[in-house]
mmCIF file with all atom_site columns, N, CA and C in Angstrom:
data_model
loop_
_atom_site.group_PDB
_atom_site.id
_atom_site.type_symbol
_atom_site.label_atom_id
_atom_site.label_alt_id
_atom_site.label_comp_id
_atom_site.label_asym_id
_atom_site.label_entity_id
_atom_site.label_seq_id
_atom_site.pdbx_PDB_ins_code
_atom_site.Cartn_x
_atom_site.Cartn_y
_atom_site.Cartn_z
_atom_site.occupancy
_atom_site.B_iso_or_equiv
_atom_site.pdbx_formal_charge
_atom_site.auth_seq_id
_atom_site.auth_comp_id
_atom_site.auth_asym_id
_atom_site.auth_atom_id
_atom_site.pdbx_PDB_model_num
ATOM 1   N N  . MET A 1 1  ? -1.013 83.067  205.665 1.00 88.00 ? 1  MET A N  1
ATOM 2   C CA . MET A 1 1  ? -0.536 82.642  204.158 1.00 88.00 ? 1  MET A CA 1
ATOM 3   C C  . MET A 1 1  ? 0.957  83.764  204.012 1.00 88.00 ? 1  MET A C  1
ATOM 4   N N  . LYS A 1 2  ? 1.365  82.886  203.263 1.00 85.00 ? 2  LYS A N  1
ATOM 5   C CA . LYS A 1 2  ? 2.484  83.935  202.081 1.00 85.00 ? 2  LYS A CA 1
ATOM 6   C C  . LYS A 1 2  ? 2.280  84.127  200.805 1.00 85.00 ? 2  LYS A C  1
ATOM 7   N N  . ILE A 1 3  ? 2.839  84.951  200.854 1.00 86.00 ? 3  ILE A N  1
ATOM 8   C CA . ILE A 1 3  ? 2.869  85.631  199.368 1.00 86.00 ? 3  ILE A CA 1
ATOM 9   C C  . ILE A 1 3  ? 4.291  86.129  199.282 1.00 86.00 ? 3  ILE A C  1
ATOM 10  N N  . LEU A 1 4  ? 4.706  85.944  198.014 1.00 82.00 ? 4  LEU A N  1
ATOM 11  C CA . LEU A 1 4  ? 5.997  86.087  197.114 1.00 82.00 ? 4  LEU A CA 1
ATOM 12  C C  . LEU A 1 4  ? 5.156  87.358  196.123 1.00 82.00 ? 4  LEU A C  1
ATOM 13  N N  . LEU A 1 5  ? 6.224  88.155  196.199 1.00 86.00 ? 5  LEU A N  1
ATOM 14  C CA . LEU A 1 5  ? 6.187  89.504  195.868 1.00 86.00 ? 5  LEU A CA 1
ATOM 15  C C  . LEU A 1 5  ? 7.537  89.930  194.782 1.00 86.00 ? 5  LEU A C  1
ATOM 16  N N  . ASP A 1 6  ? 7.244  90.333  193.482 1.00 86.00 ? 6  ASP A N  1
ATOM 17  C CA . ASP A 1 6  ? 8.469  90.772  192.867 1.00 86.00 ? 6  ASP A CA 1
ATOM 18  C C  . ASP A 1 6  ? 8.445  92.197  192.657 1.00 86.00 ? 6  ASP A C  1
ATOM 19  N N  . ILE A 1 7  ? 9.060  93.010  193.199 1.00 91.00 ? 7  ILE A N  1
ATOM 20  C CA . ILE A 1 7  ? 9.259  94.148  193.306 1.00 91.00 ? 7  ILE A CA 1
ATOM 21  C C  . ILE A 1 7  ? 10.488 95.186  192.667 1.00 91.00 ? 7  ILE A C  1
ATOM 22  N N  . LYS A 1 8  ? 10.236 96.076  192.186 1.00 93.00 ? 8  LYS A N  1
ATOM 23  C CA . LYS A 1 8  ? 11.634 96.599  191.300 1.00 93.00 ? 8  LYS A CA 1
ATOM 24  C C  . LYS A 1 8  ? 12.274 97.357  192.432 1.00 93.00 ? 8  LYS A C  1
ATOM 25  N N  . ASP A 1 9  ? 13.561 96.964  192.255 1.00 90.00 ? 9  ASP A N  1
ATOM 26  C CA . ASP A 1 9  ? 14.443 97.660  193.089 1.00 90.00 ? 9  ASP A CA 1
ATOM 27  C C  . ASP A 1 9  ? 14.190 98.834  193.958 1.00 90.00 ? 9  ASP A C  1
ATOM 28  N N  . ASP A 1 10 ? 14.083 99.806  193.061 1.00 95.00 ? 10 ASP A N  1
ATOM 29  C CA . ASP A 1 10 ? 14.015 100.991 193.271 1.00 95.00 ? 10 ASP A CA 1
ATOM 30  C C  . ASP A 1 10 ? 12.557 101.398 194.037 1.00 95.00 ? 10 ASP A C  1
ATOM 31  N N  . LYS A 1 11 ? 11.763 100.642 194.146 1.00 94.00 ? 11 LYS A N  1
ATOM 32  C CA . LYS A 1 11 ? 10.643 100.641 194.919 1.00 94.00 ? 11 LYS A CA 1
ATOM 33  C C  . LYS A 1 11 ? 10.496 99.653  196.411 1.00 94.00 ? 11 LYS A C  1
ATOM 34  N N  . ALA A 1 12 ? 11.342 98.726  196.113 1.00 90.00 ? 12 ALA A N  1
ATOM 35  C CA . ALA A 1 12 ? 11.175 97.528  197.495 1.00 90.00 ? 12 ALA A CA 1
ATOM 36  C C  . ALA A 1 12 ? 11.815 98.022  199.052 1.00 90.00 ? 12 ALA A C  1
ATOM 37  N N  . ALA A 1 13 ? 12.492 99.152  199.086 1.00 91.00 ? 13 ALA A N  1
ATOM 38  C CA . ALA A 1 13 ? 12.735 99.640  200.185 1.00 91.00 ? 13 ALA A CA 1
ATOM 39  C C  . ALA A 1 13 ? 11.239 100.401 200.940 1.00 91.00 ? 13 ALA A C  1
ATOM 40  N N  . PHE A 1 14 ? 10.578 101.171 200.091 1.00 94.00 ? 14 PHE A N  1
ATOM 41  C CA . PHE A 1 14 ? 9.356  101.974 200.441 1.00 94.00 ? 14 PHE A CA 1
ATOM 42  C C  . PHE A 1 14 ? 8.269  100.718 200.616 1.00 94.00 ? 14 PHE A C  1
ATOM 43  N N  . ILE A 1 15 ? 8.085  99.678  199.930 1.00 93.00 ? 15 ILE A N  1
ATOM 44  C CA . ILE A 1 15 ? 7.182  98.435  200.190 1.00 93.00 ? 15 ILE A CA 1
ATOM 45  C C  . ILE A 1 15 ? 7.343  97.778  201.368 1.00 93.00 ? 15 ILE A C  1
ATOM 46  N N  . LEU A 1 16 ? 8.820  97.200  201.627 1.00 91.00 ? 16 LEU A N  1
ATOM 47  C CA . LEU A 1 16 ? 8.947  96.486  203.097 1.00 91.00 ? 16 LEU A CA 1
ATOM 48  C C  . LEU A 1 16 ? 9.078  97.343  204.308 1.00 91.00 ? 16 LEU A C  1
ATOM 49  N N  . GLN A 1 17 ? 9.187  98.966  203.856 1.00 92.00 ? 17 GLN A N  1
ATOM 50  C CA . GLN A 1 17 ? 9.143  99.776  204.795 1.00 92.00 ? 17 GLN A CA 1
ATOM 51  C C  . GLN A 1 17 ? 7.509  99.749  205.280 1.00 92.00 ? 17 GLN A C  1
ATOM 52  N N  . LEU A 1 18 ? 6.571  99.927  204.257 1.00 94.00 ? 18 LEU A N  1
ATOM 53  C CA . LEU A 1 18 ? 5.143  99.732  204.376 1.00 94.00 ? 18 LEU A CA 1
ATOM 54  C C  . LEU A 1 18 ? 4.319  98.515  205.086 1.00 94.00 ? 18 LEU A C  1
ATOM 55  N N  . LEU A 1 19 ? 4.678  97.511  204.738 1.00 93.00 ? 19 LEU A N  1
ATOM 56  C CA . LEU A 1 19 ? 4.253  96.200  205.369 1.00 93.00 ? 19 LEU A CA 1
ATOM 57  C C  . LEU A 1 19 ? 4.775  96.467  206.638 1.00 93.00 ? 19 LEU A C  1
ATOM 58  N N  . GLN A 1 20 ? 5.968  96.818  206.932 1.00 91.00 ? 20 GLN A N  1
ATOM 59  C CA . GLN A 1 20 ? 6.465  96.598  208.279 1.00 91.00 ? 20 GLN A CA 1
ATOM 60  C C  . GLN A 1 20 ? 5.839  97.234  209.333 1.00 91.00 ? 20 GLN A C  1
ATOM 61  N N  . ASN A 1 21 ? 4.683  98.263  208.729 1.00 93.00 ? 21 ASN A N  1
ATOM 62  C CA . ASN A 1 21 ? 4.067  98.887  209.647 1.00 93.00 ? 21 ASN A CA 1
ATOM 63  C C  . ASN A 1 21 ? 2.900  97.969  209.979 1.00 93.00 ? 21 ASN A C  1
ATOM 64  N N  . PHE A 1 22 ? 2.245  97.180  209.492 1.00 93.00 ? 22 PHE A N  1
ATOM 65  C CA . PHE A 1 22 ? 1.182  96.485  209.704 1.00 93.00 ? 22 PHE A CA 1
ATOM 66  C C  . PHE A 1 22 ? 1.589  95.530  210.717 1.00 93.00 ? 22 PHE A C  1
ATOM 67  N N  . LYS A 1 23 ? 0.790  95.365  211.722 1.00 93.00 ? 23 LYS A N  1
ATOM 68  C CA . LYS A 1 23 ? 1.517  94.467  213.118 1.00 93.00 ? 23 LYS A CA 1
ATOM 69  C C  . LYS A 1 23 ? 1.232  93.086  212.772 1.00 93.00 ? 23 LYS A C  1
ATOM 70  N N  . PHE A 1 24 ? -0.142 92.802  211.737 1.00 94.00 ? 24 PHE A N  1
ATOM 71  C CA . PHE A 1 24 ? 0.033  91.745  211.089 1.00 94.00 ? 24 PHE A CA 1
ATOM 72  C C  . PHE A 1 24 ? 0.705  90.962  209.820 1.00 94.00 ? 24 PHE A C  1
ATOM 73  N N  . VAL A 1 25 ? 1.515  91.708  209.490 1.00 92.00 ? 25 VAL A N  1
ATOM 74  C CA . VAL A 1 25 ? 2.209  91.193  208.104 1.00 92.00 ? 25 VAL A CA 1
ATOM 75  C C  . VAL A 1 25 ? 3.910  91.303  209.016 1.00 92.00 ? 25 VAL A C  1
ATOM 76  N N  . ASN A 1 26 ? 4.045  89.842  208.717 1.00 90.00 ? 26 ASN A N  1
ATOM 77  C CA . ASN A 1 26 ? 5.598  89.675  208.877 1.00 90.00 ? 26 ASN A CA 1
ATOM 78  C C  . ASN A 1 26 ? 6.383  89.566  207.601 1.00 90.00 ? 26 ASN A C  1
ATOM 79  N N  . ALA A 1 27 ? 7.242  90.852  207.253 1.00 87.00 ? 27 ALA A N  1
ATOM 80  C CA . ALA A 1 27 ? 8.011  90.921  205.894 1.00 87.00 ? 27 ALA A CA 1
ATOM 81  C C  . ALA A 1 27 ? 9.258  90.780  206.057 1.00 87.00 ? 27 ALA A C  1
ATOM 82  N N  . LYS A 1 28 ? 9.725  90.048  205.279 1.00 85.00 ? 28 LYS A N  1
ATOM 83  C CA . LYS A 1 28 ? 11.462 89.884  205.436 1.00 85.00 ? 28 LYS A CA 1
ATOM 84  C C  . LYS A 1 28 ? 11.860 89.787  203.845 1.00 85.00 ? 28 LYS A C  1
ATOM 85  N N  . GLN A 1 29 ? 13.009 90.125  203.743 1.00 85.00 ? 29 GLN A N  1
ATOM 86  C CA . GLN A 1 29 ? 13.857 90.058  202.456 1.00 85.00 ? 29 GLN A CA 1
ATOM 87  C C  . GLN A 1 29 ? 14.506 88.493  202.322 1.00 85.00 ? 29 GLN A C  1
ATOM 88  N N  . LEU A 1 30 ? 14.108 88.089  201.018 1.00 87.00 ? 30 LEU A N  1
ATOM 89  C CA . LEU A 1 30 ? 15.032 87.180  200.804 1.00 87.00 ? 30 LEU A CA 1
ATOM 90  C C  . LEU A 1 30 ? 16.369 87.615  199.890 1.00 87.00 ? 30 LEU A C  1
ATOM 91  N N  . THR A 1 31 ? 17.480 86.844  200.165 1.00 90.00 ? 31 THR A N  1
ATOM 92  C CA . THR A 1 31 ? 18.554 86.730  199.457 1.00 90.00 ? 31 THR A CA 1
ATOM 93  C C  . THR A 1 31 ? 18.643 86.110  197.997 1.00 90.00 ? 31 THR A C  1
ATOM 94  N N  . PRO A 1 32 ? 19.400 86.635  197.520 1.00 89.00 ? 32 PRO A N  1
ATOM 95  C CA . PRO A 1 32 ? 19.560 86.770  196.004 1.00 89.00 ? 32 PRO A CA 1
ATOM 96  C C  . PRO A 1 32 ? 19.337 85.431  195.676 1.00 89.00 ? 32 PRO A C  1
ATOM 97  N N  . TYR A 1 33 ? 20.268 84.099  196.364 1.00 94.00 ? 33 TYR A N  1
ATOM 98  C CA . TYR A 1 33 ? 20.026 83.049  196.479 1.00 94.00 ? 33 TYR A CA 1
ATOM 99  C C  . TYR A 1 33 ? 18.761 82.221  196.412 1.00 94.00 ? 33 TYR A C  1
ATOM 100 N N  . LYS A 1 34 ? 18.244 82.563  197.926 1.00 92.00 ? 34 LYS A N  1
ATOM 101 C CA . LYS A 1 34 ? 16.778 81.999  197.813 1.00 92.00 ? 34 LYS A CA 1
ATOM 102 C C  . LYS A 1 34 ? 15.550 82.280  197.250 1.00 92.00 ? 34 LYS A C  1
ATOM 103 N N  . ALA A 1 35 ? 16.045 83.206  196.654 1.00 88.00 ? 35 ALA A N  1
ATOM 104 C CA . ALA A 1 35 ? 15.004 84.032  195.555 1.00 88.00 ? 35 ALA A CA 1
ATOM 105 C C  . ALA A 1 35 ? 15.065 82.946  194.131 1.00 88.00 ? 35 ALA A C  1
ATOM 106 N N  . GLU A 1 36 ? 16.352 83.139  193.739 1.00 92.00 ? 36 GLU A N  1
ATOM 107 C CA . GLU A 1 36 ? 16.333 82.244  192.590 1.00 92.00 ? 36 GLU A CA 1
ATOM 108 C C  . GLU A 1 36 ? 16.523 81.190  192.753 1.00 92.00 ? 36 GLU A C  1
ATOM 109 N N  . VAL A 1 37 ? 16.131 80.161  194.221 1.00 94.00 ? 37 VAL A N  1
ATOM 110 C CA . VAL A 1 37 ? 15.501 79.144  194.377 1.00 94.00 ? 37 VAL A CA 1
ATOM 111 C C  . VAL A 1 37 ? 14.701 78.918  194.371 1.00 94.00 ? 37 VAL A C  1
ATOM 112 N N  . LEU A 1 38 ? 13.714 79.416  195.213 1.00 91.00 ? 38 LEU A N  1
ATOM 113 C CA . LEU A 1 38 ? 12.124 80.102  194.947 1.00 91.00 ? 38 LEU A CA 1
ATOM 114 C C  . LEU A 1 38 ? 11.780 80.014  193.620 1.00 91.00 ? 38 LEU A C  1
ATOM 115 N N  . GLU A 1 39 ? 12.368 81.021  192.351 1.00 91.00 ? 39 GLU A N  1
ATOM 116 C CA . GLU A 1 39 ? 11.773 80.414  190.988 1.00 91.00 ? 39 GLU A CA 1
ATOM 117 C C  . GLU A 1 39 ? 12.232 79.826  190.211 1.00 91.00 ? 39 GLU A C  1
ATOM 118 N N  . GLY A 1 40 ? 13.119 78.777  190.625 1.00 94.00 ? 40 GLY A N  1
ATOM 119 C CA . GLY A 1 40 ? 13.333 77.702  189.655 1.00 94.00 ? 40 GLY A CA 1
ATOM 120 C C  . GLY A 1 40 ? 12.280 76.709  190.320 1.00 94.00 ? 40 GLY A C  1
ATOM 121 N N  . LEU A 1 41 ? 11.802 76.722  192.044 1.00 94.00 ? 41 LEU A N  1
ATOM 122 C CA . LEU A 1 41 ? 10.794 75.577  192.090 1.00 94.00 ? 41 LEU A CA 1
ATOM 123 C C  . LEU A 1 41 ? 9.629  76.294  191.130 1.00 94.00 ? 41 LEU A C  1
ATOM 124 N N  . GLN A 1 42 ? 9.342  77.272  191.470 1.00 92.00 ? 42 GLN A N  1
ATOM 125 C CA . GLN A 1 42 ? 8.400  77.675  190.718 1.00 92.00 ? 42 GLN A CA 1
ATOM 126 C C  . GLN A 1 42 ? 8.048  77.334  189.300 1.00 92.00 ? 42 GLN A C  1
ATOM 127 N N  . GLU A 1 43 ? 9.196  77.704  188.398 1.00 94.00 ? 43 GLU A N  1
ATOM 128 C CA . GLU A 1 43 ? 8.976  76.914  187.188 1.00 94.00 ? 43 GLU A CA 1
ATOM 129 C C  . GLU A 1 43 ? 8.879  75.529  186.882 1.00 94.00 ? 43 GLU A C  1
ATOM 130 N N  . ALA A 1 44 ? 9.800  74.634  187.705 1.00 92.00 ? 44 ALA A N  1
ATOM 131 C CA . ALA A 1 44 ? 9.815  73.438  187.988 1.00 92.00 ? 44 ALA A CA 1
ATOM 132 C C  . ALA A 1 44 ? 7.968  72.526  188.443 1.00 92.00 ? 44 ALA A C  1
ATOM 133 N N  . VAL A 1 45 ? 7.445  73.253  189.214 1.00 94.00 ? 45 VAL A N  1
ATOM 134 C CA . VAL A 1 45 ? 6.162  73.152  189.628 1.00 94.00 ? 45 VAL A CA 1
ATOM 135 C C  . VAL A 1 45 ? 5.069  73.301  188.283 1.00 94.00 ? 45 VAL A C  1
ATOM 136 N N  . GLU A 1 46 ? 5.227  74.559  187.671 1.00 95.00 ? 46 GLU A N  1
ATOM 137 C CA . GLU A 1 46 ? 4.280  74.760  186.709 1.00 95.00 ? 46 GLU A CA 1
ATOM 138 C C  . GLU A 1 46 ? 4.895  73.883  185.102 1.00 95.00 ? 46 GLU A C  1
ATOM 139 N N  . GLU A 1 47 ? 5.930  73.415  185.218 1.00 93.00 ? 47 GLU A N  1
ATOM 140 C CA . GLU A 1 47 ? 6.105  72.787  184.244 1.00 93.00 ? 47 GLU A CA 1
ATOM 141 C C  . GLU A 1 47 ? 5.597  71.039  184.481 1.00 93.00 ? 47 GLU A C  1
ATOM 142 N N  . MET A 1 48 ? 5.610  70.567  185.964 1.00 93.00 ? 48 MET A N  1
ATOM 143 C CA . MET A 1 48 ? 5.152  69.331  186.010 1.00 93.00 ? 48 MET A CA 1
ATOM 144 C C  . MET A 1 48 ? 3.657  69.335  185.478 1.00 93.00 ? 48 MET A C  1
ATOM 145 N N  . ASN A 1 49 ? 2.866  70.930  186.172 1.00 95.00 ? 49 ASN A N  1
ATOM 146 C CA . ASN A 1 49 ? 1.297  70.864  185.832 1.00 95.00 ? 49 ASN A CA 1
ATOM 147 C C  . ASN A 1 49 ? 1.011  70.926  184.489 1.00 95.00 ? 49 ASN A C  1
ATOM 148 N N  . GLU A 1 50 ? 1.978  71.397  183.303 1.00 95.00 ? 50 GLU A N  1
ATOM 149 C CA . GLU A 1 50 ? 1.867  71.141  181.882 1.00 95.00 ? 50 GLU A CA 1
ATOM 150 C C  . GLU A 1 50 ? 1.724  69.721  181.659 1.00 95.00 ? 50 GLU A C  1
ATOM 151 N N  . ILE A 1 51 ? 2.675  68.922  182.283 1.00 92.00 ? 51 ILE A N  1
ATOM 152 C CA . ILE A 1 51 ? 3.138  67.760  181.603 1.00 92.00 ? 51 ILE A CA 1
ATOM 153 C C  . ILE A 1 51 ? 1.898  66.939  182.145 1.00 92.00 ? 51 ILE A C  1
ATOM 154 N N  . LYS A 1 52 ? 1.435  67.110  183.477 1.00 93.00 ? 52 LYS A N  1
ATOM 155 C CA . LYS A 1 52 ? 0.137  66.367  183.828 1.00 93.00 ? 52 LYS A CA 1
ATOM 156 C C  . LYS A 1 52 ? -1.034 66.872  183.269 1.00 93.00 ? 52 LYS A C  1
ATOM 157 N N  . ALA A 1 53 ? -1.341 68.232  182.519 1.00 93.00 ? 53 ALA A N  1
ATOM 158 C CA . ALA A 1 53 ? -2.348 68.326  181.607 1.00 93.00 ? 53 ALA A CA 1
ATOM 159 C C  . ALA A 1 53 ? -2.010 67.890  180.232 1.00 93.00 ? 53 ALA A C  1
ATOM 160 N N  . GLY A 1 54 ? -1.281 67.536  179.826 1.00 91.00 ? 54 GLY A N  1
ATOM 161 C CA . GLY A 1 54 ? -0.669 67.014  178.473 1.00 91.00 ? 54 GLY A CA 1
ATOM 162 C C  . GLY A 1 54 ? -0.370 68.137  177.344 1.00 91.00 ? 54 GLY A C  1
ATOM 163 N N  . LYS A 1 55 ? 0.008  69.254  178.068 1.00 92.00 ? 55 LYS A N  1
ATOM 164 C CA . LYS A 1 55 ? 0.273  70.221  177.302 1.00 92.00 ? 55 LYS A CA 1
ATOM 165 C C  . LYS A 1 55 ? 1.916  70.493  176.858 1.00 92.00 ? 55 LYS A C  1
ATOM 166 N N  . LYS A 1 56 ? 2.461  69.599  177.741 1.00 89.00 ? 56 LYS A N  1
ATOM 167 C CA . LYS A 1 56 ? 3.735  69.370  177.353 1.00 89.00 ? 56 LYS A CA 1
ATOM 168 C C  . LYS A 1 56 ? 4.390  67.925  177.332 1.00 89.00 ? 56 LYS A C  1
ATOM 169 N N  . GLU A 1 57 ? 5.157  67.439  176.938 1.00 89.00 ? 57 GLU A N  1
ATOM 170 C CA . GLU A 1 57 ? 5.738  66.155  177.121 1.00 89.00 ? 57 GLU A CA 1
ATOM 171 C C  . GLU A 1 57 ? 6.733  65.854  177.679 1.00 89.00 ? 57 GLU A C  1
ATOM 172 N N  . ALA A 1 58 ? 6.899  64.819  178.629 1.00 87.00 ? 58 ALA A N  1
ATOM 173 C CA . ALA A 1 58 ? 8.139  64.678  179.496 1.00 87.00 ? 58 ALA A CA 1
ATOM 174 C C  . ALA A 1 58 ? 9.044  63.965  178.811 1.00 87.00 ? 58 ALA A C  1
ATOM 175 N N  . ARG A 1 59 ? 10.363 63.869  179.428 1.00 85.00 ? 59 ARG A N  1
ATOM 176 C CA . ARG A 1 59 ? 11.480 63.381  178.379 1.00 85.00 ? 59 ARG A CA 1
ATOM 177 C C  . ARG A 1 59 ? 11.762 62.329  179.146 1.00 85.00 ? 59 ARG A C  1
ATOM 178 N N  . PRO A 1 60 ? 12.275 60.964  178.590 1.00 85.00 ? 60 PRO A N  1
ATOM 179 C CA . PRO A 1 60 ? 12.774 59.911  179.538 1.00 85.00 ? 60 PRO A CA 1
ATOM 180 C C  . PRO A 1 60 ? 13.703 60.434  180.288 1.00 85.00 ? 60 PRO A C  1
ATOM 181 N N  . LEU A 1 61 ? 13.524 59.704  181.745 1.00 84.00 ? 61 LEU A N  1
ATOM 182 C CA . LEU A 1 61 ? 14.691 59.875  182.810 1.00 84.00 ? 61 LEU A CA 1
ATOM 183 C C  . LEU A 1 61 ? 16.512 59.935  182.143 1.00 84.00 ? 61 LEU A C  1
ATOM 184 N N  . SER A 1 62 ? 16.615 58.492  181.657 1.00 88.00 ? 62 SER A N  1
ATOM 185 C CA . SER A 1 62 ? 17.855 58.616  180.597 1.00 88.00 ? 62 SER A CA 1
ATOM 186 C C  . SER A 1 62 ? 18.467 59.678  180.056 1.00 88.00 ? 62 SER A C  1
ATOM 187 N N  . GLU A 1 63 ? 17.676 60.357  179.640 1.00 85.00 ? 63 GLU A N  1
ATOM 188 C CA . GLU A 1 63 ? 18.116 61.654  178.480 1.00 85.00 ? 63 GLU A CA 1
ATOM 189 C C  . GLU A 1 63 ? 18.147 62.596  179.539 1.00 85.00 ? 63 GLU A C  1
ATOM 190 N N  . PHE A 1 64 ? 17.507 63.349  180.717 1.00 79.00 ? 64 PHE A N  1
ATOM 191 C CA . PHE A 1 64 ? 17.759 63.852  181.631 1.00 79.00 ? 64 PHE A CA 1
ATOM 192 C C  . PHE A 1 64 ? 19.092 63.484  182.685 1.00 79.00 ? 64 PHE A C  1
ATOM 193 N N  . LEU A 1 65 ? 19.194 62.218  182.732 1.00 86.00 ? 65 LEU A N  1
ATOM 194 C CA . LEU A 1 65 ? 20.462 62.019  183.714 1.00 86.00 ? 65 LEU A CA 1
ATOM 195 C C  . LEU A 1 65 ? 21.938 62.325  182.726 1.00 86.00 ? 65 LEU A C  1
ATOM 196 N N  . ASN A 1 66 ? 21.524 61.944  181.512 1.00 87.00 ? 66 ASN A N  1
ATOM 197 C CA . ASN A 1 66 ? 22.988 62.150  180.696 1.00 87.00 ? 66 ASN A CA 1
ATOM 198 C C  . ASN A 1 66 ? 23.305 63.194  180.719 1.00 87.00 ? 66 ASN A C  1
ATOM 199 N N  . GLU A 1 67 ? 22.033 64.478  180.723 1.00 82.00 ? 67 GLU A N  1
ATOM 200 C CA . GLU A 1 67 ? 22.253 65.764  180.459 1.00 82.00 ? 67 GLU A CA 1
ATOM 201 C C  . GLU A 1 67 ? 23.491 66.374  181.843 1.00 82.00 ? 67 GLU A C  1
ATOM 202 N N  . LEU A 1 68 ? 23.038 65.751  183.021 1.00 79.00 ? 68 LEU A N  1
ATOM 203 C CA . LEU A 1 68 ? 24.027 65.994  183.817 1.00 79.00 ? 68 LEU A CA 1
ATOM 204 C C  . LEU A 1 68 ? 25.251 65.652  184.265 1.00 79.00 ? 68 LEU A C  1
#
């Protein structure tokens, strides 16, 4: 199982050291870029779930492409 944690910078070193002491945990730090990409993906999935549930309305593809 993979778990993504958001830890305050001043506590991150302590938490990483703690996790690395467990033989059954493989803890590694993400680069800022990878963390940003994962956060963006998470937001996109949440938005898609809201659209599927009818809580949010999707916009036309042409409107999206014109924005790019």
